[in-house]
XYZ file of C-alpha atoms in Angstrom:
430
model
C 10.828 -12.542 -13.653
C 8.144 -10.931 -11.448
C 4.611 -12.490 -12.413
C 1.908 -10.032 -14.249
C -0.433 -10.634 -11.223
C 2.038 -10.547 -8.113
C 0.908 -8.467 -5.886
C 2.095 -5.107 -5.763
C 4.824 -4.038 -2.765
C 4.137 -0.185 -1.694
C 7.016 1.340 -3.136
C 5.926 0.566 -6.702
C 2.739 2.739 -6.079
C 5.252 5.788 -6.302
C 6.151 4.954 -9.675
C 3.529 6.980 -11.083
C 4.329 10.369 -10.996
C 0.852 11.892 -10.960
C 0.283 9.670 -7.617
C 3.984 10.833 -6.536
C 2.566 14.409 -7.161
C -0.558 13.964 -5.871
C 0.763 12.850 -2.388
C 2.800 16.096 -2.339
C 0.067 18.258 -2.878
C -2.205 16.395 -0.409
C 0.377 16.934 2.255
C 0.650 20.596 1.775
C -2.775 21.220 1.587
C -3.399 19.156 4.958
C -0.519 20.989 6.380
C -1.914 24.190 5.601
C -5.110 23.089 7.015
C -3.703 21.892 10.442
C -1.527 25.263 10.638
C -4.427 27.462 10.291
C -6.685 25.417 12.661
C -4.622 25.595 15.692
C -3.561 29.967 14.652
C -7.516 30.212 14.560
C -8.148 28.290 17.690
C -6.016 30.202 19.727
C -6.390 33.433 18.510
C -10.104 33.124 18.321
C -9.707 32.241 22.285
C -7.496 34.743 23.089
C -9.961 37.101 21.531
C -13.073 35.929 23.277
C -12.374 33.436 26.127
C -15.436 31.670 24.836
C -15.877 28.092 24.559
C -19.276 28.963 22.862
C -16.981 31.126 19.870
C -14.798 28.159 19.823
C -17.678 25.951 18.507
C -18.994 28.746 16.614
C -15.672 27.826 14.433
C -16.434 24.302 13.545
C -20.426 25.504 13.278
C -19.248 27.865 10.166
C -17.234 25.582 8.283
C -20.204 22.621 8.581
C -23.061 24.380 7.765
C -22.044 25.681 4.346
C -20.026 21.957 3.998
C -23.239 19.785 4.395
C -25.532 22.574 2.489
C -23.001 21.903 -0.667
C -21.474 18.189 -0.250
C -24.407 16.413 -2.387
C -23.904 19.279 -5.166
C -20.351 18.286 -4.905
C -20.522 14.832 -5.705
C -22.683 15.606 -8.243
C -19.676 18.002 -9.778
C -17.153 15.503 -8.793
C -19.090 12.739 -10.735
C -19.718 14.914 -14.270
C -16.579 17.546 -14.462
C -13.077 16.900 -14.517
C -11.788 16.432 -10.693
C -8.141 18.050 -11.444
C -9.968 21.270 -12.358
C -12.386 21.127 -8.968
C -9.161 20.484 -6.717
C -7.189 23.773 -9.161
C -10.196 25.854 -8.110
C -10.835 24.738 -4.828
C -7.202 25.067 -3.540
C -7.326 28.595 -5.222
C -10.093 29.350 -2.861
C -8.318 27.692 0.143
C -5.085 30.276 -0.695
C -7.788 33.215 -0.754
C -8.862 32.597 2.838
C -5.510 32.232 3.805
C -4.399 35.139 2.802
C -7.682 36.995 4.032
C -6.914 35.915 7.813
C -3.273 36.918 7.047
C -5.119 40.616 6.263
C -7.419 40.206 9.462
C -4.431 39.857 11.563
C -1.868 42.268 10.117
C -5.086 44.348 10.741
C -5.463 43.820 14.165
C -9.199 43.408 13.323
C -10.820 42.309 16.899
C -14.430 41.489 15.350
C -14.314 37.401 15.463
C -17.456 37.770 12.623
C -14.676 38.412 10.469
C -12.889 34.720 11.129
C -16.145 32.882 10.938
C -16.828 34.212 7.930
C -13.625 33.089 5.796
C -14.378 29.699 7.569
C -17.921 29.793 5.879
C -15.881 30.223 2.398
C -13.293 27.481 3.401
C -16.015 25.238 4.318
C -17.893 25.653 1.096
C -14.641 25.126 -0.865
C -14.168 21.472 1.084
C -17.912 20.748 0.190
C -16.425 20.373 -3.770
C -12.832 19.565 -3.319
C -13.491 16.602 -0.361
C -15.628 14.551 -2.990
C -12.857 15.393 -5.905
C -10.356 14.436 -4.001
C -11.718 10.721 -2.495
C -12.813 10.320 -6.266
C -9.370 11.170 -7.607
C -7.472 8.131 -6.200
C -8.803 5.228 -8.367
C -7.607 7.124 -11.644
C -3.850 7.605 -10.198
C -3.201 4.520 -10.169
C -4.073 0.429 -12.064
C -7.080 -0.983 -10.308
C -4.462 -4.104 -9.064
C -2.844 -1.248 -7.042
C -5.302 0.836 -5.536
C -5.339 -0.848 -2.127
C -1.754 -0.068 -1.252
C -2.401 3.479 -2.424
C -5.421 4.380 -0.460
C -3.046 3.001 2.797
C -0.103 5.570 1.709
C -3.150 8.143 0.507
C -4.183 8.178 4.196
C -0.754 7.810 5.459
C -0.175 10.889 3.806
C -3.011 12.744 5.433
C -2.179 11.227 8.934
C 1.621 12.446 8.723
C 0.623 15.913 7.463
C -2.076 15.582 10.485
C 0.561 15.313 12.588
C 2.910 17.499 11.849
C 0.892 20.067 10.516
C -0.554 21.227 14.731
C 2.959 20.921 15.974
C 3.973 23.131 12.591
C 1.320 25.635 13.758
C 2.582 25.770 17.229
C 5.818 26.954 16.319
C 4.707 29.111 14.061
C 2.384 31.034 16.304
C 5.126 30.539 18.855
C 7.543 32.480 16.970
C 5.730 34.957 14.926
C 1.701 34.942 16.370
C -1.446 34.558 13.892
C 0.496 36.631 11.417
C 3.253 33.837 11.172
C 1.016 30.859 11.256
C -1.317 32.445 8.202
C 1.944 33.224 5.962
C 3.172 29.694 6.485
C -0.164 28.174 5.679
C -0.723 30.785 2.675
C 2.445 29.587 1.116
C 1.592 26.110 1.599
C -1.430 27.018 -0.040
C 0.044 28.227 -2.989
C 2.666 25.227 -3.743
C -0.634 22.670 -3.925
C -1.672 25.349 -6.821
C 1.446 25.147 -8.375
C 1.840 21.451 -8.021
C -1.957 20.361 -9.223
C -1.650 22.307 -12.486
C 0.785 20.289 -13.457
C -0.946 16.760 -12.612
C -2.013 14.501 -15.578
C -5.151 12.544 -14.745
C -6.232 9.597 -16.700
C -10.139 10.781 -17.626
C -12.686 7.836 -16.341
C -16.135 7.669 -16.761
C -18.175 10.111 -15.677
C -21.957 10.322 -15.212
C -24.371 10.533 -18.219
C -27.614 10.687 -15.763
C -29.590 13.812 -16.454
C -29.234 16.971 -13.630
C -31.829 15.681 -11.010
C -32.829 15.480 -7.527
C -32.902 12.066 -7.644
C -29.515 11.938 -9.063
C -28.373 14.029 -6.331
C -29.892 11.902 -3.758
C -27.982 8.603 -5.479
C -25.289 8.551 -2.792
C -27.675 8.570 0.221
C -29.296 5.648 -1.596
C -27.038 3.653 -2.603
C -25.468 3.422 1.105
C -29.142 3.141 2.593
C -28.844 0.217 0.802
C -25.333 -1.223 1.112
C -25.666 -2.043 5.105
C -22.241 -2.391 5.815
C -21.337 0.950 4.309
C -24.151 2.500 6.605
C -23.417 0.791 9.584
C -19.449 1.581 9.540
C -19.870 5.729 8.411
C -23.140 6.261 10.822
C -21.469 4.712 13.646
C -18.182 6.815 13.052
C -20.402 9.613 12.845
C -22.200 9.423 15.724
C -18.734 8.586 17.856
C -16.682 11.361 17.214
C -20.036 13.787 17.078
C -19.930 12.763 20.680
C -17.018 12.297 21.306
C -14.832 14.349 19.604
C -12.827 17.464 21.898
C -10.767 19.124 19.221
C -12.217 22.549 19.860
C -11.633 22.252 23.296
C -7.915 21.808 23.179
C -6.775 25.406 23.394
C -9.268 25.249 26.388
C -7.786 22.386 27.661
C -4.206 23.424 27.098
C -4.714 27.027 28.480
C -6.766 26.431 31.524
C -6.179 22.837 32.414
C -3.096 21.978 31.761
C -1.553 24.964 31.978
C 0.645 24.943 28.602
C 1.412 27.441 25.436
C 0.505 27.154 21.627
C 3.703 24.325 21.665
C 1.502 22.540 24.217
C -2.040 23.152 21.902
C 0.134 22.055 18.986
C 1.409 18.877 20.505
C -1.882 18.135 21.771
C -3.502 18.561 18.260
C -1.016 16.066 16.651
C -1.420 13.465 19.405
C -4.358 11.657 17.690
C -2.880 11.873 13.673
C 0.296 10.547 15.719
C -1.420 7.495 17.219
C -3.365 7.109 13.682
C -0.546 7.284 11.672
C 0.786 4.040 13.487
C -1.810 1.887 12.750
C -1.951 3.193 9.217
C 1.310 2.229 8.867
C 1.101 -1.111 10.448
C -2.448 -1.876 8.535
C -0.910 -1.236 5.343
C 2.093 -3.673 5.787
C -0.106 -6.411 7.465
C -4.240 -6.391 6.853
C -6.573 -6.273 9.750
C -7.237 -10.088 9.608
C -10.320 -12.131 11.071
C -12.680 -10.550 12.739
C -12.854 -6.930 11.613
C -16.131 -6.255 12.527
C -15.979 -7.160 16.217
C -12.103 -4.985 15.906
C -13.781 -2.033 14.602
C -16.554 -2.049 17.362
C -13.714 -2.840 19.777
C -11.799 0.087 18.384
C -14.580 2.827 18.632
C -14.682 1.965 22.208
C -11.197 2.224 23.238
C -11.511 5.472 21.279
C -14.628 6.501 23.573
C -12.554 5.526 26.743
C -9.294 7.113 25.796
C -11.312 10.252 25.337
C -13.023 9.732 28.678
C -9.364 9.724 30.381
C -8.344 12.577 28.419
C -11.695 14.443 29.699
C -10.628 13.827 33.380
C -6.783 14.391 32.803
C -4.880 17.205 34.495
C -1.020 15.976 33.357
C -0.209 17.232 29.630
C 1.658 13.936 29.139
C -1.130 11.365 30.045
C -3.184 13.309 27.930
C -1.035 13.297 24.730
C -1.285 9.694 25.081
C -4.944 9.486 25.921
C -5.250 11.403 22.608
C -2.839 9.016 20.823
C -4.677 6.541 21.729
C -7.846 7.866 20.307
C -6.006 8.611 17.154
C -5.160 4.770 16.846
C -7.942 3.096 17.915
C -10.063 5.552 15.496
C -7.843 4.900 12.903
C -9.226 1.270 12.599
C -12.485 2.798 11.527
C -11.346 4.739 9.085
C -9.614 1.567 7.265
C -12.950 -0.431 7.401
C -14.853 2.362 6.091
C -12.485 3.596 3.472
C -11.650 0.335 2.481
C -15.488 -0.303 2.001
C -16.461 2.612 0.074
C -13.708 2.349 -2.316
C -14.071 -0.996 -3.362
C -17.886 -1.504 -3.279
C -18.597 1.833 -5.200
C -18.283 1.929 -9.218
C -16.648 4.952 -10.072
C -19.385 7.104 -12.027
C -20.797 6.745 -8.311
C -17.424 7.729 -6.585
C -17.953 11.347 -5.805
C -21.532 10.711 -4.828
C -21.076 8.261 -2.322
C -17.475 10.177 -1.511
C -19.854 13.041 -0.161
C -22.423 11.274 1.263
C -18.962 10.047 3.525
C -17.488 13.291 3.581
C -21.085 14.915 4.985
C -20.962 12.430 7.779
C -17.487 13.375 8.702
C -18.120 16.469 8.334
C -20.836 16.281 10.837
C -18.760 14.495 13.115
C -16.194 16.996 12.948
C -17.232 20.316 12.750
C -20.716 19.423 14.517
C -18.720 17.695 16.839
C -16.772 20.751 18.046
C -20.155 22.967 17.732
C -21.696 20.256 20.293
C -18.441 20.654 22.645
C -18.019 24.406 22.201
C -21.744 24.712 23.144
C -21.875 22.507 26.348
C -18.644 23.553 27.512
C -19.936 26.754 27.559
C -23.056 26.080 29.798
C -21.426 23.023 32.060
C -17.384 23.228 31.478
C -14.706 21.893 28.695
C -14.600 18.772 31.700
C -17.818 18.269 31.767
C -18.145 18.936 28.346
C -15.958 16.088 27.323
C -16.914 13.458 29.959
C -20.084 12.990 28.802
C -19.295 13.139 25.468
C -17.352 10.034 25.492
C -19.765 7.905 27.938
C -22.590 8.917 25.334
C -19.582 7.358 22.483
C -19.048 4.093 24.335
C -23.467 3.977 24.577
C -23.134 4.359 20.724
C -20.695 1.590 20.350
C -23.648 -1.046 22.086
C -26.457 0.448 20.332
C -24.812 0.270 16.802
C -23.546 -3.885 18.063
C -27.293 -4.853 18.151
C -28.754 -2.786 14.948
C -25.865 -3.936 12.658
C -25.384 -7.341 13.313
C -24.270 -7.990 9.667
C -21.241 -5.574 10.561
C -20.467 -7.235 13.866
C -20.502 -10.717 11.545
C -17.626 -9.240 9.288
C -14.600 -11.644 9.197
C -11.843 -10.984 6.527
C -12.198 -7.380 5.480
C -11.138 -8.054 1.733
C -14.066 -11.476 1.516
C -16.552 -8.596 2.840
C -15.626 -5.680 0.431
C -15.865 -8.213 -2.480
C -19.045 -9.619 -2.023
C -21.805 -8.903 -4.475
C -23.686 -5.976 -4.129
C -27.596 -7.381 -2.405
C -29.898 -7.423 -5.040
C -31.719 -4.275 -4.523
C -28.252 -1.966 -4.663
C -28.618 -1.500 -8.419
C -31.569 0.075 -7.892
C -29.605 2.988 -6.164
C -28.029 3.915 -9.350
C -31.196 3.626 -11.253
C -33.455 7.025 -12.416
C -37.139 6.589 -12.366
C -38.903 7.008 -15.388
C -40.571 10.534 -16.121
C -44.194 10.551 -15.772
């Protein structure tokens, strides 16, 4: 007989059906995602021939994202996160099916794609911190670790798949095809999440403040390892990050179709989703603060060769290798912000995470679009990732804490410092 407390193998995890369901739906929904990035990309390209409109795309869908992320939390923290997710995939299947009209239109004016990415971007700002919240109630506390490695495992296959899924589609039937795939993609995560049972947690009784909606930002402020790990991801891939270049890159470089853009796009979710899979069989042992630095900058340098690359091969694995080595980060910070964060603080702190990603992201391919435009995509991307690896240094000497990480677990289980309480705490009225 199996001991109460023996730790649980991964395949248990899937014997809850709402987490069985959930994974579904998260993989469509990422699918749909990665589909509709790489028709947008390379329609708004063949449209413009602008880098600059290129980061205009990742510009629209971050500034309504990090205008809207702290009143997300704030939802995700006091109403039921099923019914955020049901309204905020809704939303997602509306702007599919709007850039489905756009094209069947033939409508030329670009305006019209940024501004169903302003929509999609305001729907993330509510469903990201929902979603990261969601997790911990799928599943008994004595499981959660193995299920936030198959949560992201999830997201890293769809990541994958999802560009090359794209490609084809464009491939065979242009922007048209790509938006009905992703619009019926859209609709099965509808279907799906209206059927989910969620165990109810506790939620916040605080009263509707600013200070309240500042609690995230506080409460990593004060957790240092928390800051350290998500500002030095965010500052990395805001540098360093070329995603908006690719159909650049894979036009006018490397001399390829959407099949190449697609394969190119699921190069780093490839390389990611091997480590995933690795770190949740075997943990990341000793050391995991000096692996995580170590990481970022093998990310900065694979994206340095990719910059200079003129062979599509070498630079699906330059990208790969990104992927992975980023990958690492992710697992430090996710595993950090799960564990450390009590759940009436979950969707607080969730977009406090999400904002910085966010940033990194769709800022990212803003800052890459813009400079590309002015010095080159090369260029563009060169000195991105020199100014990553600078970063890396820089973020070695201010968090030394972080660099002094050992066992991953021993870190995420240590008592909060004795000012973190204070975080959660609401100020007397005056």
């Amino acid at each position: 007989m199996v001991p109460s407390d023996a730790p649980a193998s991964a395949p248990s995890v899937f014997r809850h059906r709402d987490f069985r369901l959930y994974q579904l739906v998260r993989l469509c929904a990422v699918l749909a995602m990665q589909v509709e990035s790489v028709a947008i990309g390379w329609q708004v390209y063949e449209m413009t021939g602008s880098a600059l409109a290129l980061g205009y795309t990742g510009l629209a869908q971050f500034l309504p994202f990090v205008s809207f992320a702290l009143v997300g939390g704030q939802v995700a923290d006091r109403v039921d996160r099923r019914a955020i997710l049901i309204v905020c995939q809704g939303v997602m299947l509306l702007c599919s099916l709007l850039l489905l009209a756009f094209s069947l239109g033939h409508i030329q004016d670009v305006r019209f794609v940024y501004g169903v990415l302003v929509l999609f971007g305001t729907a993330r700002a509510f469903y990201s911190p929902a979603s990261s919240a969601l997790v911990p109630r799928l599943v008994p506390p004595e499981e959660l670790t193995r299920a936030v490695a198959i949560n992201s495992t999830t997201w890293q296959v769809a990541t994958i798949a999802g560009p090359a899924l794209g490609g084809l589609l464009y491939g065979w039937g242009g922007a048209t095809g790509a938006y009905v795939g992703s619009a019926a993609l859209c609709a099965l995560t509808v279907v799906w999440m209206l059927s989910l049972r969620v165990r109810t947690g506790p939620v916040s009784r605080e009263p509707l403040s600013l200070d309240t909606l500042l609690a995230g930002f506080r409460f990593v402020r004060r957790q240092r390892l928390l800051l350290g790990s998500i500002t030095l991801d965010l500052f990395a891939v805001l540098l360093g990050g070329a995603v908006a270049l690719l159909p650049i890159y894979a036009r006018d470089v490397l001399h390829t179709g959407p099949w190449g853009m697609g394969l190119l796009r699921s190069a780093p979710a490839a390389g990611a989703a091997v480590v995933a899979v690795l770190l949740a069989s075997r943990p990341l042992g000793g050391r995991a603060g000096w692996k995580m630095f170590v990481s970022v900058a093998i990310f900065g340098v694979a994206t340095l060769v990719f910059g200079l690359s003129h062979s599509l091969p070498l630079s699906v694995v330059a990208l790969a290798v990104a992927g992975a080595a980023d990958m690492v980060s992710v697992v430090v910070r996710g595993t950090l912000e799960m564990v450390a964060t009590p759940d009436e603080m979950r969707g607080r702190v969730g977009a406090v995470n999400m904002m910085c990603v966010g940033a990194s992201n769709e800022l990212g391919e803003f800052r890459a679009g813009a400079f590309a435009e002015h010095v080159g995509a090369v260029s563009a991307v060169v000195s991105g990732a020199v100014g990553t690896i600078i970063v890396v240094g820089l973020w070695a000497w201010a968090f030394p804490e972080l660099r002094r990480v050992d066992q991953l677990e021993d870190a995420a289980r240590e008592p909060l410092p004795p000012e973190a309480p204070e975080a959660l705490a609401t100020p007397p009225a005056h």
